[in-house]
Each structure stands twice: as C-alpha cells, then as structure tokens.
XYZ file of C-alpha atoms in Angstrom:
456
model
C 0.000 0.000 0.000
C 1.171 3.498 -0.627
C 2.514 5.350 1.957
C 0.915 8.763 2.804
C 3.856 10.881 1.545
C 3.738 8.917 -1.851
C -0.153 9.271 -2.166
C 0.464 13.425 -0.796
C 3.126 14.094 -3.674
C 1.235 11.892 -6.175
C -1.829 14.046 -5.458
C 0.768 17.202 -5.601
C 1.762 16.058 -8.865
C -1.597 15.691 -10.223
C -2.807 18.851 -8.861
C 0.063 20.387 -10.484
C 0.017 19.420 -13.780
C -3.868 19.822 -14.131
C -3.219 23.659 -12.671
C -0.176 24.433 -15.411
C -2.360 23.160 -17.581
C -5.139 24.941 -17.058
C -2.866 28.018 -16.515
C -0.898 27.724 -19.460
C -4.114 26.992 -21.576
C -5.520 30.321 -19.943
C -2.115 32.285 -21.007
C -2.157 31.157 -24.280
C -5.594 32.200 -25.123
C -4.787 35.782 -23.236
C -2.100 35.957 -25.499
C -3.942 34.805 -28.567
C -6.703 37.330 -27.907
C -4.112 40.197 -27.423
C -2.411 39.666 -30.141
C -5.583 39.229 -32.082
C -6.856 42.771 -30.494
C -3.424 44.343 -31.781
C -3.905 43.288 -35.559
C -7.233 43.951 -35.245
C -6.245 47.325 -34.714
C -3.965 47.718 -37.429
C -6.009 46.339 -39.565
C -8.651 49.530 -38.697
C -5.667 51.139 -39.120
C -5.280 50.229 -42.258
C -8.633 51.142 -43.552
C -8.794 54.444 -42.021
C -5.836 55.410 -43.889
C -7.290 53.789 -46.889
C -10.423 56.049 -46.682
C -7.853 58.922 -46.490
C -6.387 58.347 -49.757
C -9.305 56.841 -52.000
C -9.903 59.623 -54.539
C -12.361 59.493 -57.755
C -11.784 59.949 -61.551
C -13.346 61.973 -63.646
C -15.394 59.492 -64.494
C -16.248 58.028 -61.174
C -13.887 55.381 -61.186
C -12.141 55.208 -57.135
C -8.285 55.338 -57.335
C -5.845 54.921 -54.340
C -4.050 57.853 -54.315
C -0.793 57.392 -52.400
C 0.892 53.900 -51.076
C 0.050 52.945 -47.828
C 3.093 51.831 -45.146
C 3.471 48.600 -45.124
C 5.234 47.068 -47.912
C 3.896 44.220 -47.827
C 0.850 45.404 -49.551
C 3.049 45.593 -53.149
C 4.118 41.807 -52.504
C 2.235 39.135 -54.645
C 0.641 37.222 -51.857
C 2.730 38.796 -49.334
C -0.008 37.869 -46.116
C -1.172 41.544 -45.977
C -3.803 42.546 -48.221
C -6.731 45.342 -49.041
C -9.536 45.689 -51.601
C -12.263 48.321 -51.943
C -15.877 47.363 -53.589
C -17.954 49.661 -55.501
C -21.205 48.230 -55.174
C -22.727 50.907 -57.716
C -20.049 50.815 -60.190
C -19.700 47.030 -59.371
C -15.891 47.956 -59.387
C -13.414 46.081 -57.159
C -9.778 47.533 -56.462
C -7.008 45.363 -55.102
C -4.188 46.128 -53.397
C -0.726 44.386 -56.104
C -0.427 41.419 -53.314
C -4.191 40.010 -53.706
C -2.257 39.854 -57.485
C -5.316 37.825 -59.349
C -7.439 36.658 -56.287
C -10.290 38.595 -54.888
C -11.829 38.300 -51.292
C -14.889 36.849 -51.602
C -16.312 39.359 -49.266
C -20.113 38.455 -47.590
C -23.285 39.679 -50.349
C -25.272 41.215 -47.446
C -24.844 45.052 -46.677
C -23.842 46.233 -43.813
C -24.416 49.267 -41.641
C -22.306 52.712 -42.743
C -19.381 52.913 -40.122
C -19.809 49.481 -38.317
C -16.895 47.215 -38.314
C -16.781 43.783 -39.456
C -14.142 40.723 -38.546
C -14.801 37.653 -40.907
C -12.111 34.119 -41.466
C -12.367 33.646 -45.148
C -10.432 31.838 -47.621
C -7.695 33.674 -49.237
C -4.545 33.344 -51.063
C -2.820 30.188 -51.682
C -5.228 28.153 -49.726
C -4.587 30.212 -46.711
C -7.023 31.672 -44.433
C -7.047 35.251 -44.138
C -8.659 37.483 -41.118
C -10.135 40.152 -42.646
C -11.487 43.019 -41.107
C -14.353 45.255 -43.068
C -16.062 48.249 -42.801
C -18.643 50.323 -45.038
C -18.332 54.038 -45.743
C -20.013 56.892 -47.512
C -17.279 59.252 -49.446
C -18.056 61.967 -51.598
C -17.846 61.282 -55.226
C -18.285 63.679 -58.205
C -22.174 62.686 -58.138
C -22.466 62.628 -54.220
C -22.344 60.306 -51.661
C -21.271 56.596 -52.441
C -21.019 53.728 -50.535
C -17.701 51.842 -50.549
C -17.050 48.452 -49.000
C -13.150 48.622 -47.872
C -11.675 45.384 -46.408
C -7.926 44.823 -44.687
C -6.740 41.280 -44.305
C -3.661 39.506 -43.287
C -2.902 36.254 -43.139
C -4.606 33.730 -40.117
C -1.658 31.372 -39.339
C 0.278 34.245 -38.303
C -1.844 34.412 -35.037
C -1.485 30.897 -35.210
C 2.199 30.995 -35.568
C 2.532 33.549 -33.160
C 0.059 31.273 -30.259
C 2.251 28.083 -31.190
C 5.303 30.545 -30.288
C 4.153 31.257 -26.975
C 3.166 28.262 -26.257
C 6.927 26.661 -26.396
C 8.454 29.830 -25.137
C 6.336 29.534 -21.399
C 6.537 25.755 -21.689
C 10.450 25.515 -19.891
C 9.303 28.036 -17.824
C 6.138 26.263 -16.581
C 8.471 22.875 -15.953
C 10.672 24.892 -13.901
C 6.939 26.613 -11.772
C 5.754 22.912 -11.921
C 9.347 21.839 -9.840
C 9.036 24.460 -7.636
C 5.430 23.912 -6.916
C 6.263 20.541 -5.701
C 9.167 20.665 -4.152
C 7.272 23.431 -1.914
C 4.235 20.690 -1.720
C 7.319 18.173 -0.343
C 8.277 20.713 1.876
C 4.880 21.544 3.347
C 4.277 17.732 3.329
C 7.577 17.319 5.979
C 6.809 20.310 8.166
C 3.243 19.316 8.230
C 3.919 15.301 8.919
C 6.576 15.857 11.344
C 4.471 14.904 14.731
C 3.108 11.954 12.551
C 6.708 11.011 12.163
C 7.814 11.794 15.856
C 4.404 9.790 17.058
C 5.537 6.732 15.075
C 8.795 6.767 16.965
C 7.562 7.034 20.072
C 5.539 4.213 19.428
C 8.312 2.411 18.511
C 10.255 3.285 21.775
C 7.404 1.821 23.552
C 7.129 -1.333 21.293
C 10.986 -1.851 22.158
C 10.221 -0.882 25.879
C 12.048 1.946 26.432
C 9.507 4.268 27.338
C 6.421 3.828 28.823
C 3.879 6.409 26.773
C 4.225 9.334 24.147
C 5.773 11.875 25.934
C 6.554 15.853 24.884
C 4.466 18.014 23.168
C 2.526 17.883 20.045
C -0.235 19.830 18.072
C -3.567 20.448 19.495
C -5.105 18.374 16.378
C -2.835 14.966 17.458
C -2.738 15.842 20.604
C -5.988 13.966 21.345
C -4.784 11.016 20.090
C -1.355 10.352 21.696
C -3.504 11.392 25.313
C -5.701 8.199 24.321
C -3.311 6.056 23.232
C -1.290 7.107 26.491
C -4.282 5.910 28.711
C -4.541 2.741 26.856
C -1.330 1.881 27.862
C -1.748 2.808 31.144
C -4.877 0.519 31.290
C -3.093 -2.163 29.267
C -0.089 -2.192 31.768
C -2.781 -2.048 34.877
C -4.772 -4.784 33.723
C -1.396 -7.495 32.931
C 0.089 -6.573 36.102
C -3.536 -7.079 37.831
C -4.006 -10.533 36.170
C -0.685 -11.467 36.587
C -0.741 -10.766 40.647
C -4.525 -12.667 40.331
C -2.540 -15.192 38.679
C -0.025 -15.398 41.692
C -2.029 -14.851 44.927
C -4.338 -18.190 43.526
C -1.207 -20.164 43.001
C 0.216 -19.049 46.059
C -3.098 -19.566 47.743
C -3.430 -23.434 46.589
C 0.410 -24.125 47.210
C -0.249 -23.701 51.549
C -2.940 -26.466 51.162
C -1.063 -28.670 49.201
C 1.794 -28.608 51.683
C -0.349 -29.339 53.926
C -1.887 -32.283 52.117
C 2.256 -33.509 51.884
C 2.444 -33.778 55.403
C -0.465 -35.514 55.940
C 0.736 -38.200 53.540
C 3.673 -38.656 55.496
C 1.604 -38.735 58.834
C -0.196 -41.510 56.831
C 3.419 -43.318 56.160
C 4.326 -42.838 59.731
C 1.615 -45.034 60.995
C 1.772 -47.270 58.397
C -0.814 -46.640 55.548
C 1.321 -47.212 52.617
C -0.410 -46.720 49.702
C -2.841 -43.900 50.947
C 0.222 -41.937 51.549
C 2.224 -42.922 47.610
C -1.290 -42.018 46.694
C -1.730 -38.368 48.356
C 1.957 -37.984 47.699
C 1.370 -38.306 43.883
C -1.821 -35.985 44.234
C 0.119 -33.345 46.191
C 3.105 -33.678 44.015
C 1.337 -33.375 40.407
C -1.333 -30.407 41.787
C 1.910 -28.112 43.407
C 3.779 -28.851 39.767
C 0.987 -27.068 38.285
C 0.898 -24.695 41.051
C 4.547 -24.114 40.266
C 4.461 -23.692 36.571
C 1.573 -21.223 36.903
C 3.726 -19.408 39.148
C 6.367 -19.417 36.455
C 4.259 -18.420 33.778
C 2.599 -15.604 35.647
C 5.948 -14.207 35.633
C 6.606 -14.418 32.356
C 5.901 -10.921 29.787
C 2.762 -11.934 27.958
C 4.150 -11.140 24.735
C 7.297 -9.592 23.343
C 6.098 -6.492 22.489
C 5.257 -5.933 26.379
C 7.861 -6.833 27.927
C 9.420 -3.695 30.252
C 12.915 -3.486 28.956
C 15.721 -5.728 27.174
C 17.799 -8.254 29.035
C 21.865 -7.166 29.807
C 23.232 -10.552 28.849
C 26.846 -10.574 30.541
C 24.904 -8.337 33.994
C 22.008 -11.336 34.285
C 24.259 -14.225 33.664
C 26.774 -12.695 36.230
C 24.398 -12.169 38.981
C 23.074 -15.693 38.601
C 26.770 -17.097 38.666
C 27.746 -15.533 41.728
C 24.471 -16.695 43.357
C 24.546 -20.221 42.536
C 28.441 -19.993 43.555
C 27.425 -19.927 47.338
C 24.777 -22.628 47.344
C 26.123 -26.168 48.083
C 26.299 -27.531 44.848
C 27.702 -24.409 43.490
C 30.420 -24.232 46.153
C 32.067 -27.669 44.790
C 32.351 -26.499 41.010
C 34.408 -24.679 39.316
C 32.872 -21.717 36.892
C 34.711 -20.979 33.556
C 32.694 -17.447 32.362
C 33.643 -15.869 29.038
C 30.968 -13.137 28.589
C 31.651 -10.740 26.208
C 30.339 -7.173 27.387
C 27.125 -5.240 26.613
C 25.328 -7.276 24.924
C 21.705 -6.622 24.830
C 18.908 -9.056 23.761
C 15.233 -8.061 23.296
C 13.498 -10.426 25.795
C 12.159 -9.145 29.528
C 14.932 -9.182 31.929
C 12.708 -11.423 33.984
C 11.764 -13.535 31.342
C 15.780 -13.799 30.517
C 16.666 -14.333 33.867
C 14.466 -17.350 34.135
C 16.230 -18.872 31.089
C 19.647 -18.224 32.493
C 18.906 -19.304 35.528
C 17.210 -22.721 35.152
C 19.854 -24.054 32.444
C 23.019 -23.002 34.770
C 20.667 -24.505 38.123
C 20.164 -27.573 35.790
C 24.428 -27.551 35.169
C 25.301 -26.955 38.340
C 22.852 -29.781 39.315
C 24.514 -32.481 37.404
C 27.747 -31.145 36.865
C 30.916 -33.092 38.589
C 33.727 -30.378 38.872
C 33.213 -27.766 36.037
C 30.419 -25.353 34.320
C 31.214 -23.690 31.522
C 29.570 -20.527 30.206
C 30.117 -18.166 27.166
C 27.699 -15.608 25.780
C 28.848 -13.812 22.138
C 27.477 -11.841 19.830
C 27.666 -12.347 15.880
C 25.949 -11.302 12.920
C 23.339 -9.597 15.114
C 22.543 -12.936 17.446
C 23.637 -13.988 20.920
C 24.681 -17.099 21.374
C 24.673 -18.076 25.530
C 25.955 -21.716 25.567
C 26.279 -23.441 29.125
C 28.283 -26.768 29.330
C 28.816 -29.335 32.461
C 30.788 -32.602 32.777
C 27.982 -34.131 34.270
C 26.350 -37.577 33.235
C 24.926 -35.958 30.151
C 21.348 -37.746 29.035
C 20.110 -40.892 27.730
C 19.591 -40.382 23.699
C 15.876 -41.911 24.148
C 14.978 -38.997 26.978
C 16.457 -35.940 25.153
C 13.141 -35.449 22.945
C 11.762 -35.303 26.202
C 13.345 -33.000 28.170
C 11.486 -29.201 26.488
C 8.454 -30.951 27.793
C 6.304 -30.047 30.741
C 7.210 -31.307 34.493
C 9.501 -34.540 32.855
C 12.332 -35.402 36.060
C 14.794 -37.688 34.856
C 16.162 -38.178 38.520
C 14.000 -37.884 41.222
C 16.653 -38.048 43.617
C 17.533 -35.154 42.450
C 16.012 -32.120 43.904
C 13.252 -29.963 41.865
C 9.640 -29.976 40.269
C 11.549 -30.740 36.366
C 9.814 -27.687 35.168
C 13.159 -25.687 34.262
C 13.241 -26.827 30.593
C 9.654 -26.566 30.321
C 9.598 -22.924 31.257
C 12.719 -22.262 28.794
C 11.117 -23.897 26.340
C 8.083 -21.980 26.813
C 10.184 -18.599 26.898
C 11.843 -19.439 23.683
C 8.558 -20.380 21.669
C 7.439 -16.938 22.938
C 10.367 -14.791 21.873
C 11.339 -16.767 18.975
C 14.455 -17.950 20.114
C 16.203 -21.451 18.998
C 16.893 -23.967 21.925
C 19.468 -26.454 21.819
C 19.738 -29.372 23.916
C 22.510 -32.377 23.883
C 24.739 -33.820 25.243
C 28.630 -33.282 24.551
C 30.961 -35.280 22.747
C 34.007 -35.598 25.930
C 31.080 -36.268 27.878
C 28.407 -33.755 29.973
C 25.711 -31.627 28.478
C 25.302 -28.800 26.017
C 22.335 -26.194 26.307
C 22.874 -23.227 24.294
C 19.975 -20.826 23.557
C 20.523 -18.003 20.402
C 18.743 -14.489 20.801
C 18.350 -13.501 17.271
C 17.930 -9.152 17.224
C 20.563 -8.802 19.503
C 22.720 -5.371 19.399
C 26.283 -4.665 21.094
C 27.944 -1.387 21.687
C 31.679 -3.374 20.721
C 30.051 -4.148 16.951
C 32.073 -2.903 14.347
C-alpha cells in the first residue's frame, strides 16, 4: 500500500500538472486574444488610412491615391492585403499582393461605419482574417457607398500562439518543480508529529519508554492522550491478572503442603499406599501450582515486555548466586561473557532462562560449568556446558516438555526446561539441547535481534 507521503506528492503532482495546464491553456488564449486585439487594430488602421487616400476619376472610377506603409501590400501574396468594392459601379480595387485573387467578401450590406471581422479563404489556400467596414465618401455625383476590407494572413496568429506556447513551456516545468518541491516541503513540516508519534511508538514497542511523551499539536494531541491511557490501562490490567494469577497459586500451594504432610503422617503409621497415593496428588497439583507461578511471571508477549535483558549483567548475577549454594560451592565456573550485549526479551523472562539451564548444570555437573555468551551477525549465542552424566539419547526429545524429572533423587519440580522452552517459543528464540561429545551436556539458547555497543 502506498505510503501517505507517496499518495500526498502523487496528489501534488496531479494537482500540479492539471493547474499548469489549465494556466498555461488560460495564457495562451490571453495571449492569442491580445495579439488578435493588436492586428485587429492595425487592420482599422489600415482602412482608415485607406479612406484617407481613395480619390475618384473623372469618371467616377475610385483610385488609391498614395501607397500605404506597409510594404507588404506591393508583394504578390505577401499575407497583408486590401480591396475596396464599388457596389454601384460594381468595381473592385485590389491592393498588387491580392495579385489575381479577390476576397470573396459576404453579399449582405452592412451598416455605414460598423466594423466587421470575418475568417475567409484567401490566397494560396490560406485563411485570411479580414477586417471590413462600409463608408459613404463623396464622389463627383455625391455620396457613395464603398465596401473597404484589410486582411492579413490567419496562421500568423497561429504561428505567433504556437510561439508562446513553447516559449512559457520551460518556464512552466521549472513553476511545476518548484510547486512541488514546496508541496514536499509543506508535506515534511506538516507530517513531522506523525513522524515523531511513530517513533515514540516504537520506543514503547521496544520498551524503552512507557507512553508518548513531549508536546505535540492540538489536532494529534488527542490522540497520543488516548493512546497514552490505553497503555496505562493495558499495563494495569497485565500486572492485575498477573498478581490474580499469583495470589491463587500461592493460595493453593499452603494447602497442598499441607496435604504432603499428611501423607507422610499416613506413612508414619503405616498406611502405605494412601500416603504414595496423596503424595502423587500433592506432588502433580503443586507442579501445576509451580508452573503457573512461572508463567505468571513471564511478559505476555514480546512487544510488552518492560525493557531488554543485559546478557553478561544477568548471567553474572546468577553465577555468583549459585556460587554460594552447596552444589555451586564444589564447582568450578569458567565465564567468558563478552560485554554489553543486549537481547530483546524481559529481563525477567531472561533471567528465568539463564537461571534454570546453569541450576540444571550446576545440578549435574561433577567439577566444572562452563559458560560463554557472544554476539555475531546480530545474534547472541549463551551456551552453558557441564561434565555431568549428560542424558540418555531416548529422553532428550523429552526434556522441552512439561514437568519430565529424569532423577528424582535429584532435587526440583523438572519444570526448568519446560519454562525455557516456553520462553523461547514466545520470543522466537532457537533452543538447543545435547549432550557433549568428551562427555556432559550442552544447552545453548541463540537471541536472534541482539545489538552490542563493541560491533564494528
């Protein structure tokens, strides 16, 4: 779809070119008629200085006494032309460039004084413009009515309009540039809190803001104020649900503790089976109590998460911590974390991915953990290794899935994976789990969109 500054300059260019059109259409015909006035006028010109010089024989016959200006008028078809009828001596004079054509001038009379404009056909095939006008001189017998006519050539206006025409035509292109490079211009002053809104919006979509903040015009102003508040109710209502979510988990998790001890009051005095039976109960309902725990934590979707995830800060925190707990204590920690690297997923949400894959290695690790986060070709790449046991080939399609303990000697509900699993789907991140060639296991997780400040 076209974007609103395409469809504005499209329209701009329309607009335009149907205005220079239309203009240059107007200025021709302006032209055309002024130029028409002008020869119009020395065409009466022409025939007042005509009446000036017609004189009469002795016998009545009209004669031309002198030579008018123009030149032209001794030229055989030179495009400027006269001729005088005598309607009651049915005598026509010509002017020596009519040479042997006549204008065939209308029959009907005309009023004494009133001036006529006619298109006829004249010399060569040409149209002529002929202007015409009927007098009364005085002739040895008394007053006689002469018909005297001026004509010049048509496609000398037409010559002249054509002319015009190509001599305002460059300067029209350069009025039609202008016009929309202005247009372009009013089109970025007038978009510009359009263009600031979208990035605002886009800071919020990438968490790093929390509304549209500064000023903007009274007529968007309206909008970013409502699009503030649903934010504001957005970010009420998940954090709402999400403490809903956790007060009824936390509020089934004291019963079902309670339930546990009951079973082993049960063992105690002997009743087996009740107890393996309540034990199973209590064990399967505070795994689901526990995973919806862990997945009220988690951001509800990327887009609303509240901030991106320091990779080498998180990871270091959760190293340290695990370093003073019992099994940590024992191990030793090989870290290469490359500095500020960011990754577009919740802290939280990142923190729960780091920290159930290095709980899982320090779990089942013998001596060592290793750890490395870099960044390349705009991914992270956090890969955690142990020496540990590693995992039967039969049980690693297993281990994404939900509440699946491989060791129940071991300590935990065996919803880790499950919840990293369920992190990656959500963010879109690839999850690899295997186990190592020298022995142990590999989980490495890649955070595609990452950016680093060290990227050259």
């Amino acid at each position: 779809m076209m974007s609103l500054h395409g469809r504005f300059i499209l329209a701009s260019l329309i607009a335009v070119s149907i205005c220079l059109a239309a203009a240059s259409m107007a200025l021709v015909q302006i032209f055309a008629d002024s130029y028409s006035s002008r020869i119009q006028n020395e065409l009466t010109g022409h025939i007042n200085r005509l009446a000036a010089v017609i004189r009469f024989s002795a016998d009545g016959r009209i004669q031309v006494s002198a030579n008018l200006e123009s030149d032209r008028f001794l030229l055989p078809y030179g495009g400027l032309y006269w001729q005088i009828d005598d309607p009651s001596k049915m005598d026509v004079l010509r002017s020596p460039s009519l040479f042997d054509y006549a204008l065939p001038l209308p029959v009907e009379p005309h009023p004494v004084g009133v001036m006529h404009q006619y298109r006829l056909p004249g010399p060569e095939e040409k149209d002529v413009l002929v202007q015409e006008r009927a007098l009364l001189l005085a002739a040895p017998e008394g007053k006689r009515p002469l018909r005297i006519a001026v004509a010049i050539n048509a496609d000398e206006v037409d010559r002249a309009r054509t002319a015009f025409a190509l001599d305002i035509l460059p300067y029209l292109g350069i009025l039609a540039i202008l016009l929309v490079l202005m247009s372009v211009g009013q089109l970025w002053v007038g978009l510009r809190p359009l263009d600031r809104l979208g990035r605002d919006l886009e800071a919020v979509r990438n968490r790093k803001a929390t509304g549209l903040t500064g000023s903007y015009p009274r007529e968007v102003k309206p909008l970013v104020d409502r699009v503030n508040a649903l934010l504001e109710s957005q970010a009420g209502a998940i954090e709402k649900a999400r403490g809903r979510a956790s007060d009824l988990a936390h509020g089934l998790k004291t019963p079902l503790t309670v339930l546990a001890n009951n079973a082993l009051t049960l063992r105690e005095k002997g009743e087996i089976e009740i107890a393996d039976e309540l034990d199973h109960l209590a064990e399967t309902m505070l795994s689901h109590v526990e995973h919806e725990l862990a997945r009220a934590r988690i951001s509800p979707t990327p887009d609303q998460r509240s901030g991106d995830a320091d990779v080498q800060k998180i990871v270091g925190e959760i190293i340290r911590m695990l370093q003073h707990t019992e099994a940590g204590e024992r191990l030793s920690w090989e870290t290469d974390l490359e500095k500020d690297i960011m990754v577009p997923i919740d802290p939280h949400d990142f923190r729960e991915i780091a920290g159930n894959l290095l709980e899982n290695a320090s779990k089942w690790a013998n001596s060592c953990v290793l750890v490395t986060a870099a960044y390349g070709g705009g991914q992270c790449r956090l890969v955690i290794e142990d020496d540990g046991p590693g995992v039967s080939s039969e049980h690693l399609p297993e281990l994404p899935g939900r509440r699946v303990r491989l060791d129940r000697l071991k300590p935990g509900s065996g919803l880790g994976l499950a919840i990293v699993s369920e992190i990656a789907n959500l963010y879109g991140l690839s999850l690899i789990l295997e186990n190592r060639l020298e022995g142990g296991f590999h989980a490495e997780i890649i955070c595609p969109d990452a950016t680093s400040s060290v990227e050259t």
